[in-house]
Coordinates of C-alpha atoms and ligand atoms in Angstrom, one line a residue:
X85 CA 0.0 0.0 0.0
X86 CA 1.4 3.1 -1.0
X87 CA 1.6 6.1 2.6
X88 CA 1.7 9.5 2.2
X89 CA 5.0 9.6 4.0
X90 CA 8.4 10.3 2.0
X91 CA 9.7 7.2 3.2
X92 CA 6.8 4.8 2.5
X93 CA 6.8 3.5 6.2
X94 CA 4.0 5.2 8.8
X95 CA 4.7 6.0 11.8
X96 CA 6.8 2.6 13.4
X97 CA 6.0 0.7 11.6
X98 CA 8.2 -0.1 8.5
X99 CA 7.2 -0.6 5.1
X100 CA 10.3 -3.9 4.9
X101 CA 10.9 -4.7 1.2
X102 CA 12.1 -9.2 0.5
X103 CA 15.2 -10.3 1.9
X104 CA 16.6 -10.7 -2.0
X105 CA 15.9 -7.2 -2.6
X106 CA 17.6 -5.7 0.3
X107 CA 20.9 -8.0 0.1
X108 CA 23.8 -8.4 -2.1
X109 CA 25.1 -11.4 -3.3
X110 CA 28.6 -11.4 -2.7
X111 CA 27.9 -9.3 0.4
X112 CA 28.9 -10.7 4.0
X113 CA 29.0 -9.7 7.3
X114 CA 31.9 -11.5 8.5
X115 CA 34.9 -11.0 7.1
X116 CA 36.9 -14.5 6.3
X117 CA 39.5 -14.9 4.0
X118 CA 38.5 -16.4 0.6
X119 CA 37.9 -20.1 0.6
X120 CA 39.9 -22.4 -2.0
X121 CA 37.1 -24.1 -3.1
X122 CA 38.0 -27.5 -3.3
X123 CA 36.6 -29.9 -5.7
X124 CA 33.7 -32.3 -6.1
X125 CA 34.0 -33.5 -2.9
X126 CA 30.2 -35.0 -2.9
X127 CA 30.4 -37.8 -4.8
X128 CA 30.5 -36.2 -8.1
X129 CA 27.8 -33.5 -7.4
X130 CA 29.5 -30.0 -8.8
X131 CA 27.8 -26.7 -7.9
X132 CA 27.3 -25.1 -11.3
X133 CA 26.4 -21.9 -10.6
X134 CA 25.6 -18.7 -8.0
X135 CA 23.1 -19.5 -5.8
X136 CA 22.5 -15.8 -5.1
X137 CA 22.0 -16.1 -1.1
X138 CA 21.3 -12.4 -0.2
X139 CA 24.9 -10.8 1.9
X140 CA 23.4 -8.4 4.7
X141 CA 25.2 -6.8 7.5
X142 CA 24.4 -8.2 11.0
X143 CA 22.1 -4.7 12.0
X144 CA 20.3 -5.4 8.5
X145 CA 19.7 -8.9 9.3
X146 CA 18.4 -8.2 12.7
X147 CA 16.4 -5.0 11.4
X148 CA 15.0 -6.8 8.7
X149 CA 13.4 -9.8 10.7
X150 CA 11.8 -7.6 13.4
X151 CA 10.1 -5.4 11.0
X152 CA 9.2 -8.4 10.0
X153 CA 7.9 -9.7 13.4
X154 CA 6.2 -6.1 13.4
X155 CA 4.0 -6.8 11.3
X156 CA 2.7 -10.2 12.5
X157 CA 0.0 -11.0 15.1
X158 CA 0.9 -13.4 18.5
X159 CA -0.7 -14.3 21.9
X160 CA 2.1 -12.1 23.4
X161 CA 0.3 -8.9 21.8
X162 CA -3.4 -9.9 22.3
X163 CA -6.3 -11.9 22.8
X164 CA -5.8 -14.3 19.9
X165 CA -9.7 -16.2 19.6
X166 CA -8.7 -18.3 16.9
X167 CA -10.9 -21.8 17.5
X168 CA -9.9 -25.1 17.6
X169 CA -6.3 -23.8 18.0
X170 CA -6.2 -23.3 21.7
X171 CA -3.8 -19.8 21.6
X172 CA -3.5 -19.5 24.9
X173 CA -1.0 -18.1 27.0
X174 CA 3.2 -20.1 27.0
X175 CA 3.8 -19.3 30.8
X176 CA 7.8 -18.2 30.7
X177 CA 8.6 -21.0 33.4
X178 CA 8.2 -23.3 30.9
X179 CA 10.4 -21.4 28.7
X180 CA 13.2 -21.2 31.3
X181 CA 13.0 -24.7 32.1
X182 CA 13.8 -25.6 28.5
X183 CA 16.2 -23.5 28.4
X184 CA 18.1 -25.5 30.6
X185 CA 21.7 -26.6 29.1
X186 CA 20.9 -30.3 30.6
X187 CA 17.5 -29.8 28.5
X188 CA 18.4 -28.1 25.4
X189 CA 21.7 -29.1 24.7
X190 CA 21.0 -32.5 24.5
X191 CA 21.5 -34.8 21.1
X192 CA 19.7 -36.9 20.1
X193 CA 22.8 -39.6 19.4
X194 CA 24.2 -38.6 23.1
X195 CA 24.7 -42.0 24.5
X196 CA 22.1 -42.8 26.6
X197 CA 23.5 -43.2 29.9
X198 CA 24.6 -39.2 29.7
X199 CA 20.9 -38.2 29.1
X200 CA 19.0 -40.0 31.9
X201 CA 17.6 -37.3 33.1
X202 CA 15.7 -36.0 29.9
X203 CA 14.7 -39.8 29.6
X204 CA 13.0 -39.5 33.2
X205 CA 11.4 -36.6 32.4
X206 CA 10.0 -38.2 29.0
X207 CA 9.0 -41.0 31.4
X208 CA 7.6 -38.6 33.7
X209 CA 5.4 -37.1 31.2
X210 CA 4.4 -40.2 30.2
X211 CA 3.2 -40.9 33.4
X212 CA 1.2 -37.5 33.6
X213 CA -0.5 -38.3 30.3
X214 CA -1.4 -41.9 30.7
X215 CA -2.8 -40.6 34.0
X216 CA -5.0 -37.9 33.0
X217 CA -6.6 -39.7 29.8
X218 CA -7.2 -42.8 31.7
X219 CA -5.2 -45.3 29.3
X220 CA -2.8 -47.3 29.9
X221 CA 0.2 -46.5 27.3
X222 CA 1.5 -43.7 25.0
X223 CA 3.4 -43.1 21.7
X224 CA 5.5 -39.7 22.4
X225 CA 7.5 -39.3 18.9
X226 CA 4.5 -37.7 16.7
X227 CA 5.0 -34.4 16.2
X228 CA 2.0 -32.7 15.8
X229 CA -1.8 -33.2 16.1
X230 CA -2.2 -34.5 12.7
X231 CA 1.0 -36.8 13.0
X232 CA -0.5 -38.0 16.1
X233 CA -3.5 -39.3 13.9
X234 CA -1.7 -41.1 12.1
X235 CA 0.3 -42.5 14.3
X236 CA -2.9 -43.8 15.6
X237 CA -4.7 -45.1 12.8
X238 CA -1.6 -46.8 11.8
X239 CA -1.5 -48.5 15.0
X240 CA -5.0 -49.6 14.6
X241 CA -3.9 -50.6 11.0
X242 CA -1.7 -53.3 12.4
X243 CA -4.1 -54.2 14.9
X244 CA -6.6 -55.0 12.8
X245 CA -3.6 -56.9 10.1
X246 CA -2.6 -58.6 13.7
X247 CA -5.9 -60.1 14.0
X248 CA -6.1 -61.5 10.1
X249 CA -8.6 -58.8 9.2
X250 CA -9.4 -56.8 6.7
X251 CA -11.0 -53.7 7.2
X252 CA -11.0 -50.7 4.4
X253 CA -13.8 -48.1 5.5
X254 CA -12.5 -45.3 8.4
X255 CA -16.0 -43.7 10.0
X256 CA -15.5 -39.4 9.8
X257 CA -18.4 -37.3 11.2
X258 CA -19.1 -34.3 8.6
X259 CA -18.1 -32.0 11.2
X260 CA -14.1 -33.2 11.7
X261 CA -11.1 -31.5 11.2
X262 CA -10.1 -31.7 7.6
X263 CA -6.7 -33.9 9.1
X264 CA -9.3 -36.5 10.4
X265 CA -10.1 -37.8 6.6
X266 CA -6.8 -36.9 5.4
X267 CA -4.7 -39.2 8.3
X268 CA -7.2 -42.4 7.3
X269 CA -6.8 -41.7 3.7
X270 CA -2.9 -41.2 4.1
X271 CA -2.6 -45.2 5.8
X272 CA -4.9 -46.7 3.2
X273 CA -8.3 -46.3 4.8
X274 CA -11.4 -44.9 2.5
X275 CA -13.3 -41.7 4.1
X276 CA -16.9 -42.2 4.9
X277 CA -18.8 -39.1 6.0
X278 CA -21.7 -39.4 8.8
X279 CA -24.0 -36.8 8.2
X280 CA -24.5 -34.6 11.4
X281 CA -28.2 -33.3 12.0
X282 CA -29.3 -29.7 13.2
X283 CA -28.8 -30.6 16.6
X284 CA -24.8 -30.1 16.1
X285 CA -24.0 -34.0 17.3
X286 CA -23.4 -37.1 15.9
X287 CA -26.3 -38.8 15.0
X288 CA -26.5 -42.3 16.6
X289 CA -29.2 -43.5 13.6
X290 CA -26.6 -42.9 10.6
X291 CA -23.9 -43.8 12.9
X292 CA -25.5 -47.1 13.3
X293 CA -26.4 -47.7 9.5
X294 CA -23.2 -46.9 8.1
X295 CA -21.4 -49.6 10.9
X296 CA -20.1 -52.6 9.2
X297 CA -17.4 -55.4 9.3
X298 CA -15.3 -53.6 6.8
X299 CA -15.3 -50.8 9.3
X300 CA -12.1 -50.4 11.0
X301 CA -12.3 -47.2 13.3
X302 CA -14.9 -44.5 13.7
X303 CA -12.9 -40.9 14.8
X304 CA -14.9 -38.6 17.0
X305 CA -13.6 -35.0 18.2
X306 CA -15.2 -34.7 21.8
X307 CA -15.8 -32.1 22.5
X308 CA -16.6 -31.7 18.8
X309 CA -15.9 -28.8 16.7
X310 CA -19.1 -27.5 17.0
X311 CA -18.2 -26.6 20.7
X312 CA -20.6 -29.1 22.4
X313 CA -19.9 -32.3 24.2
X314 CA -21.2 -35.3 22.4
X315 CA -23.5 -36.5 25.3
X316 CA -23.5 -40.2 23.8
X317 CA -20.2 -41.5 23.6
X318 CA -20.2 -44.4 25.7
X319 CA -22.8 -45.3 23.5
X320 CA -21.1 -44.9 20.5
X321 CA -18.2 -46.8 22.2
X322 CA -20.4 -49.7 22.3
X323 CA -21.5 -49.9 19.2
X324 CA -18.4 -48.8 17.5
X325 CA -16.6 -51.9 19.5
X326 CA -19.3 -54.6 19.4
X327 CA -18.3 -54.3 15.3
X328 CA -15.1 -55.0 15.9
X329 CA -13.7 -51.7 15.1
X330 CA -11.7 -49.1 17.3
X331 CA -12.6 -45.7 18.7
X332 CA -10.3 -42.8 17.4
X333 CA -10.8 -39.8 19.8
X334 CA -9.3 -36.4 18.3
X335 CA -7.7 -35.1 21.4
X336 CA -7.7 -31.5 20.0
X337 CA -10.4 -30.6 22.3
X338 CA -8.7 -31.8 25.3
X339 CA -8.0 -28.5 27.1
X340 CA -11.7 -28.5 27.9
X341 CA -12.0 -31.2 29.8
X342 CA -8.6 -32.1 31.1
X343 CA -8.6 -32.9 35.1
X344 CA -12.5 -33.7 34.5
X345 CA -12.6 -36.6 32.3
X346 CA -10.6 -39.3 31.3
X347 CA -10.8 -40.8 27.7
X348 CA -10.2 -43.5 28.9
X349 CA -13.3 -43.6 30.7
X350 CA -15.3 -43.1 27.4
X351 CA -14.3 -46.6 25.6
X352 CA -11.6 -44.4 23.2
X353 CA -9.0 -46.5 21.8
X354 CA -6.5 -44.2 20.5
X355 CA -6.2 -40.6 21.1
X356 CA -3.3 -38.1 20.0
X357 CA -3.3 -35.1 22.7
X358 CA -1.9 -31.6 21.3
X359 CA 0.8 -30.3 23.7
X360 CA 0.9 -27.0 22.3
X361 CA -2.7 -26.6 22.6
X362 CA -4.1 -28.4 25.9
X363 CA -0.6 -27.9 28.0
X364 CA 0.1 -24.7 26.8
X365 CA 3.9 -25.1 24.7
X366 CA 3.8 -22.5 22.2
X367 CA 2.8 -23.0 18.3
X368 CA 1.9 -20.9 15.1
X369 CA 3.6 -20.0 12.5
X370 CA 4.5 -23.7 11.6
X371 CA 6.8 -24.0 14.9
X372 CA 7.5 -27.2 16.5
X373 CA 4.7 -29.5 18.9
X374 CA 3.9 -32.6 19.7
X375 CA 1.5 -34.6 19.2
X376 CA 1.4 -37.8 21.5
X377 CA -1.0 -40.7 21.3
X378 CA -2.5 -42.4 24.0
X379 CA -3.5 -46.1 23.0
X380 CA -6.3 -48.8 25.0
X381 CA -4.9 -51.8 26.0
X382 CA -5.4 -53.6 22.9
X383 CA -3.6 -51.3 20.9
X384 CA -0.7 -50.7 23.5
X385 CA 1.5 -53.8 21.9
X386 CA 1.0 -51.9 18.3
X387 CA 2.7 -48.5 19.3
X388 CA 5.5 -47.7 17.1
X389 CA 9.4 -47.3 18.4
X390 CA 11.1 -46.0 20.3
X391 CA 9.6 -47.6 23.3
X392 CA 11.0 -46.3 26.7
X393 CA 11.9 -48.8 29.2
X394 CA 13.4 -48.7 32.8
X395 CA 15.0 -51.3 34.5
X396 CA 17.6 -51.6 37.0
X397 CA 19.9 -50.6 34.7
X398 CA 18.0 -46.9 34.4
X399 CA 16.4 -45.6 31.3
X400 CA 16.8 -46.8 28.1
X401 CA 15.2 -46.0 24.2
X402 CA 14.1 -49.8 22.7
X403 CA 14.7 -48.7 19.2
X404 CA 14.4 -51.9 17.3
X405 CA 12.3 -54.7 16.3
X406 CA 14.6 -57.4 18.0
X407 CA 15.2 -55.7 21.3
X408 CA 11.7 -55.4 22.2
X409 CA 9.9 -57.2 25.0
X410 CA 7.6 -59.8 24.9
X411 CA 3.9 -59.3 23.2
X412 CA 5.1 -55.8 21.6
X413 CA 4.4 -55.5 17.8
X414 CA 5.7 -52.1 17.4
X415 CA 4.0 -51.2 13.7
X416 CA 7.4 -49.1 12.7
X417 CA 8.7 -45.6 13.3
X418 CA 7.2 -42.2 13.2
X419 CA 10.5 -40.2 13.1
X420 CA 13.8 -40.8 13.2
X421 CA 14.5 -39.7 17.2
X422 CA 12.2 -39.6 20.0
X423 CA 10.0 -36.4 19.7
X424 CA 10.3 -32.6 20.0
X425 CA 11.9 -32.5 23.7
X426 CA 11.5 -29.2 23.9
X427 CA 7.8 -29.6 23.6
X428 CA 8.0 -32.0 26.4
X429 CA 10.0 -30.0 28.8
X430 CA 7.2 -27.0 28.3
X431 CA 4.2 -29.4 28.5
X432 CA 5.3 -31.5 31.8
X433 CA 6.6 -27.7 33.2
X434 CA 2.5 -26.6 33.3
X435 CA 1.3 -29.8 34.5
X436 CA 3.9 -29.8 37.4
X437 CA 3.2 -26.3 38.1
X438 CA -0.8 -26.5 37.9
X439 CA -1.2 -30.2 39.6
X440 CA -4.3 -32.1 38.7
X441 CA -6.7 -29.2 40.6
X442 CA -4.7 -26.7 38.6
X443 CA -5.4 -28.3 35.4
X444 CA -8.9 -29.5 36.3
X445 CA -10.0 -25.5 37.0
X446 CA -7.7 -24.1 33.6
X447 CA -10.5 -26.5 31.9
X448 CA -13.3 -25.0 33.9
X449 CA -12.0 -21.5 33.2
X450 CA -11.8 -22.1 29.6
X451 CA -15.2 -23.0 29.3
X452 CA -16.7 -20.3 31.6
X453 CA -14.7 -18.2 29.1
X454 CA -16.4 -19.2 26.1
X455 CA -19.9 -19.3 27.1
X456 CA -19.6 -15.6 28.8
X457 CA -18.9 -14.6 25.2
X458 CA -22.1 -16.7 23.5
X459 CA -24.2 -15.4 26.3
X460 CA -22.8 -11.5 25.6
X461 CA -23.2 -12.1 21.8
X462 CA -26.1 -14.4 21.0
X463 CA -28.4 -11.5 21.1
X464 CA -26.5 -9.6 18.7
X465 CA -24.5 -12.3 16.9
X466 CA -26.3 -15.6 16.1
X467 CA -25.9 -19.5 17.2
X468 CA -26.8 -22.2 15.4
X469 CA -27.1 -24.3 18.3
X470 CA -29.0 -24.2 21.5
X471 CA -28.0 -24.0 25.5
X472 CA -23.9 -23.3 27.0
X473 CA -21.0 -24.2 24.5
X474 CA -18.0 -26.1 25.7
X475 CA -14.3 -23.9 25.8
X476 CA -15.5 -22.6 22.2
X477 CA -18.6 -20.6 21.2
X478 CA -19.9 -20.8 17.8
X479 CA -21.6 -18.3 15.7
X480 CA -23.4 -18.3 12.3
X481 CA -23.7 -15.7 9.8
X482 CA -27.5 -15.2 9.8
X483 CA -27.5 -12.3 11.6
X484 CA -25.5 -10.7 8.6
X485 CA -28.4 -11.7 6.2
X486 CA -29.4 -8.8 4.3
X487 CA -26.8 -6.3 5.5
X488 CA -24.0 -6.9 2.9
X489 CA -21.5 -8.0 4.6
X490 CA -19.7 -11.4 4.6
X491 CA -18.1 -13.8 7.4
X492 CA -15.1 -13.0 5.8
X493 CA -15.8 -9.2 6.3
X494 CA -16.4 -9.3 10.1
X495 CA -13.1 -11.5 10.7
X496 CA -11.4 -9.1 8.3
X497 CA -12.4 -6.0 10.4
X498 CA -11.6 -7.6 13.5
X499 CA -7.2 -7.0 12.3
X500 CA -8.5 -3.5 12.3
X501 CA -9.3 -3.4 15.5
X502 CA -5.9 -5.0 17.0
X503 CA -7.7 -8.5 17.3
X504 CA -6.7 -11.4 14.9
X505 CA -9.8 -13.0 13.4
X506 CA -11.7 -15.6 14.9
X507 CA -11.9 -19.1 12.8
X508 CA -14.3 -18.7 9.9
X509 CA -16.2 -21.2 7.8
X510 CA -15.3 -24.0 10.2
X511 CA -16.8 -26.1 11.0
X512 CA -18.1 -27.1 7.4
X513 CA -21.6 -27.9 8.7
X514 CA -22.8 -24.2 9.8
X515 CA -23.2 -21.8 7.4
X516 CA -20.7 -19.4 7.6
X517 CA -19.5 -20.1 10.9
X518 CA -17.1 -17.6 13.0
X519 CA -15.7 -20.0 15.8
X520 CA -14.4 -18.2 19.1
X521 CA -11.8 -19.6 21.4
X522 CA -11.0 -17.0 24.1
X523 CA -9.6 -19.6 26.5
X524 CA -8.7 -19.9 30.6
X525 CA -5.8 -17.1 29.6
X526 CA -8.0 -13.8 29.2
X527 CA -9.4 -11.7 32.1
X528 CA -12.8 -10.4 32.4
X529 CA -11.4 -6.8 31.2
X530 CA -9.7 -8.1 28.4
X531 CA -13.1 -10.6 27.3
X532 CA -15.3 -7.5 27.9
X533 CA -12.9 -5.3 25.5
X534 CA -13.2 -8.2 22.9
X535 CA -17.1 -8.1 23.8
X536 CA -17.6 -4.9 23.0
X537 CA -15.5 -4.4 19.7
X538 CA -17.8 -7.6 18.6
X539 CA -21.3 -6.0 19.6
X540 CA -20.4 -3.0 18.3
X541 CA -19.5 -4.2 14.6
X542 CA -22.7 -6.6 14.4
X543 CA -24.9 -3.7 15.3
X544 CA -23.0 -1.7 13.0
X545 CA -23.8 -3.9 10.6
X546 CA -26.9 -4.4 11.0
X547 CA -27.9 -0.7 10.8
X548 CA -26.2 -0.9 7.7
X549 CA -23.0 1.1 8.7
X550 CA -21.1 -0.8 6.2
X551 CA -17.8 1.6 5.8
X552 CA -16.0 0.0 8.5
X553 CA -16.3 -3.3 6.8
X554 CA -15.8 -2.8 3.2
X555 CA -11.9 -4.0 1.8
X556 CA -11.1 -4.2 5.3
X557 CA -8.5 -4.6 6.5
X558 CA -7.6 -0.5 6.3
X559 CA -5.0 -0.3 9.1
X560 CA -3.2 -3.1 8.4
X561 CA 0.6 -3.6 6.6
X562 CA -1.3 -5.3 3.4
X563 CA -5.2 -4.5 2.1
X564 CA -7.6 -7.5 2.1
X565 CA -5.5 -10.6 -0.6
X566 CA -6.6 -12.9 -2.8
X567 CA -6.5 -16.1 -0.8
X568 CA -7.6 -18.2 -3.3
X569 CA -5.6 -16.9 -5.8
X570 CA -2.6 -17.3 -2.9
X571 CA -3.5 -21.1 -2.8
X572 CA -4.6 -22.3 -5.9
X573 CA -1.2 -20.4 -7.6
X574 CA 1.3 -20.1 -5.1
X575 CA 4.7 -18.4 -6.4
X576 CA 6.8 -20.4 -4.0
X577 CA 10.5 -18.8 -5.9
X578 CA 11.4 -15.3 -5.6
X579 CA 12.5 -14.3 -9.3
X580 CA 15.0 -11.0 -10.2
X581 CA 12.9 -8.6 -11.8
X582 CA 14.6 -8.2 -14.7
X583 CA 16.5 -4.7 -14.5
X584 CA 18.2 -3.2 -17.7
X585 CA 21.8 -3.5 -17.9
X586 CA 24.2 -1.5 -16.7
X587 CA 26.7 0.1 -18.6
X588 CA 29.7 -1.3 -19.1
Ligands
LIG82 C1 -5.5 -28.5 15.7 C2 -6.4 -29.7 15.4 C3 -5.9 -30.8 14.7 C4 -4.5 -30.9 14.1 O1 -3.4 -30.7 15.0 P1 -2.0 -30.1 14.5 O2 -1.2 -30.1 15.7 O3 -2.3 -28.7 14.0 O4 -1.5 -31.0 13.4 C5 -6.7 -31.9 14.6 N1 -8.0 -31.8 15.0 C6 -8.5 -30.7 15.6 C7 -10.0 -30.7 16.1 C8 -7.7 -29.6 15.8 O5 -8.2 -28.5 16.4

């Protein structure tokens, strides 16, 4: 966007042209003496050409990425009610205990006996997860939610092989996370969608008629992404089991009812828990987290390597196929280590410094949260379903009917006005939907801020005020972009423009 300012940056903030435009080949910051290049030292493989890496100056470098960061949204500037993600706040013990040297120093090919102590804590975690989901083992190495998946339906892949079965069809309410149908697809599985009716929860009739024994696991988000608990899982359990298939349980939703209930509890077979969401280790941005997988007894023997043992001679990694104790069938390898340890360090940090009663009330909290937004909004805003919300409140766009203005216009106001938008059009089955997590992180002041800039914009709307909403974003770095354009052609390779020659 062009400023009226003879620099082109306003106020602050800085205007920050690409990394390739600012730098100079050739150009370095330290000063070493020229290289002999030697040659082909890789087997045969010659560089052939420049590879034009950009040369900045240490104060350019560090300039140019905090512009950068200047222009970018995190939960350390504001209330961040993106849902489903969980953005809540990364408490800085955390970050000091990782920070550790005996933490974050440690390789990954360190002999084991030197790192006992990060394989205890592993352990301990472990311990804290088993524990609070109510199941009796857990795969640590996925790293991320979606890896987590599947790791799990993998696991329940080689179950099902291990019993000399075969099983094609993966159950997927309509409602799931888009990973859901893309983990079963990934390990061989087809998709099959159960419709959801009005009521926002899985309906036990088409549950029931689409159960067969080609069905190898049904995958339920609980509580859903609709925001509401799904009231009749142990009797989805039992049906789902007298089949013969397993019960996936996205852990996703975890953070709102951690301390309160145990999966375990509920008949699930194989959950993945999101660390950076539920326990709090930081993510966005496509940073590091983990994604661990709690298994039921029957799958426990499937769980993929490393397993983590202690015996009298202290910790130890099992990291292959003949080493492993009796009755494990370990179905592989996620990675090639043991998991992000960083993410570990953070998560078991909260849980040891909220105990089970800490955790339990950062559960209540988070739904107290959410509902005190649908019960400020609902008359203003509106939601497609009836009665309290779990830790996330959901809104449709029929309140904007008739004014002009679009989902996407409301979220995009919402930079504007210092917040970063809310999740919009997911879940799939509401029309439009705008979907709020404010989690246990935000004060009353800060929800009643947030409160107000909402209320204000759907009245605002619906008087038909529609300045305020039209191309917004105004006050941000960049107007409103094409995202499907952004998608469907991405230009992933920064090209030279091509600039006439100099003379020479
Ligand atoms: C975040 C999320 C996932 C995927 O987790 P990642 O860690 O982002 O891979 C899956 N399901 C639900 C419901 C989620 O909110």
């Amino acid at each position: 966007m062009s400023l009226p300012t003879i620099s082109g940056d306003r106020g602050l903030d800085h205007e920050e042209k690409l990394i390739f435009e600012l730098g100079r080949a050739g150009v370095t910051g330290v000063d070493l003496s020229d290289v002999k290049v030697s040659d082909a030292r890789l087997s045969g493989l010659r560089r052939r050409g420049t590879i034009g890496l950009p040369g900045l100056s240490e104060p350019e470098a560090v300039r140019h990425y905090v512009r950068l960061s200047r222009m970018n949204y995190a939960i350390d500037a504001g209330l961040y009610p993106l849902g489903s993600c969980t953005m809540k706040h990364n408490p800085r013990l955390n970050e000091k205990l990782a920070r550790l040297p005996g933490f974050a120093d440690v390789h990954p090919l360190a002999p084991q006996s030197t790192v006992q102590g990060a394989l205890a804590l592993i352990a301990e975690l472990m311990r804290w997860l088993t524990t609070l989901t109510g199941m009796p083992a857990v795969a640590m190495s996925p790293k991320a939610g979606a890896h987590g998946e599947l790791c799990g339906i993998l696991t329940i892949r080689a179950a099902i092989e291990a019993r000399g079965e075969k099983r094609t069809r993966v159950l997927v309410p309509e409602s799931a996370h888009g990973t859901n149908p893309a983990s079963a697809t990934f390990a061989g599985f087809t998709v099959d969608e159960v419709k959801a009716p009005p009521e926002g929860r899985v309906d036990l009739e088409s549950l029931r008629g689409k159960l067969g024994p080609d069905v190898a696991a049904f995958m339920l988000t609980n509580p859903n992404t609709c925001g509401l608990f799904e009231r009749d899982v142990l009797e989805i359990a039992a049906m789902v089991h007298k089949c013969g298939a397993y019960f996936y349980a996205d852990g996703a939703n975890f953070n709102a009812i951690a301390g309160r209930v145990r999966p375990g509890d509920l008949g699930v077979d194989a959950m993945h828990i999101n660390l950076h969401k539920t326990f709090s280790t930081p993510h966005g941005g496509g940073g590091p987290g983990a994604g661990p997988v709690v298994l039921s007894a029957r799958l426990a023997p499937f769980a993929p390597l490393p397993l983590l043992v202690h015996d009298e001679k202290g910790f130890r990694l099992i990291e292959n196929r003949a080493d492993v104790p009796e009755g494990a069938k370990p179905f592989g390898r996620m990675c090639a280590f043991h998991g992000q340890m960083g993410m570990f360090v953070r998560a078991l940090a909260y849980m040891l410094s909220h105990g089970r009663d800490g955790i339990r009330q950062a559960s209540e909290d988070a739904v107290l949260s959410a509902n005190y937004v649908l019960a400020s909004l609902k008359d203003v805003m509106s939601a497609p379903f009836e009665g309290p919300c779990m830790h996330e409140a959901l809104f449709d766009e029929h309140f904007l009917h008739g004014t002009g203005v679009t989902t996407l216009d409301f979220a995009k106001v919402m930079i504007d006005e210092g917040y970063h938008p809310m999740t919009v059009y997911f879940p799939l089955v509401v029309h439009g939907a705008m979907l709020i997590e404010p989690t246990e992180s935000e004060s009353k002041e800060s929800l009643d801020r947030f409160i107000h800039v909402l209320r204000t914009m759907a009245l605002e709307a619906k008087a038909g005020k529609k300045e305020r909403f039209e191309g917004a974003p105004r006050l941000a770095p960049r107007r409103r972009l094409d995202e499907t354009a952004a998608s469907r052609k991405p230009v992933l390779r920064w090209k030279a423009p091509d600039l006439p020659k100099a003379a020479e």
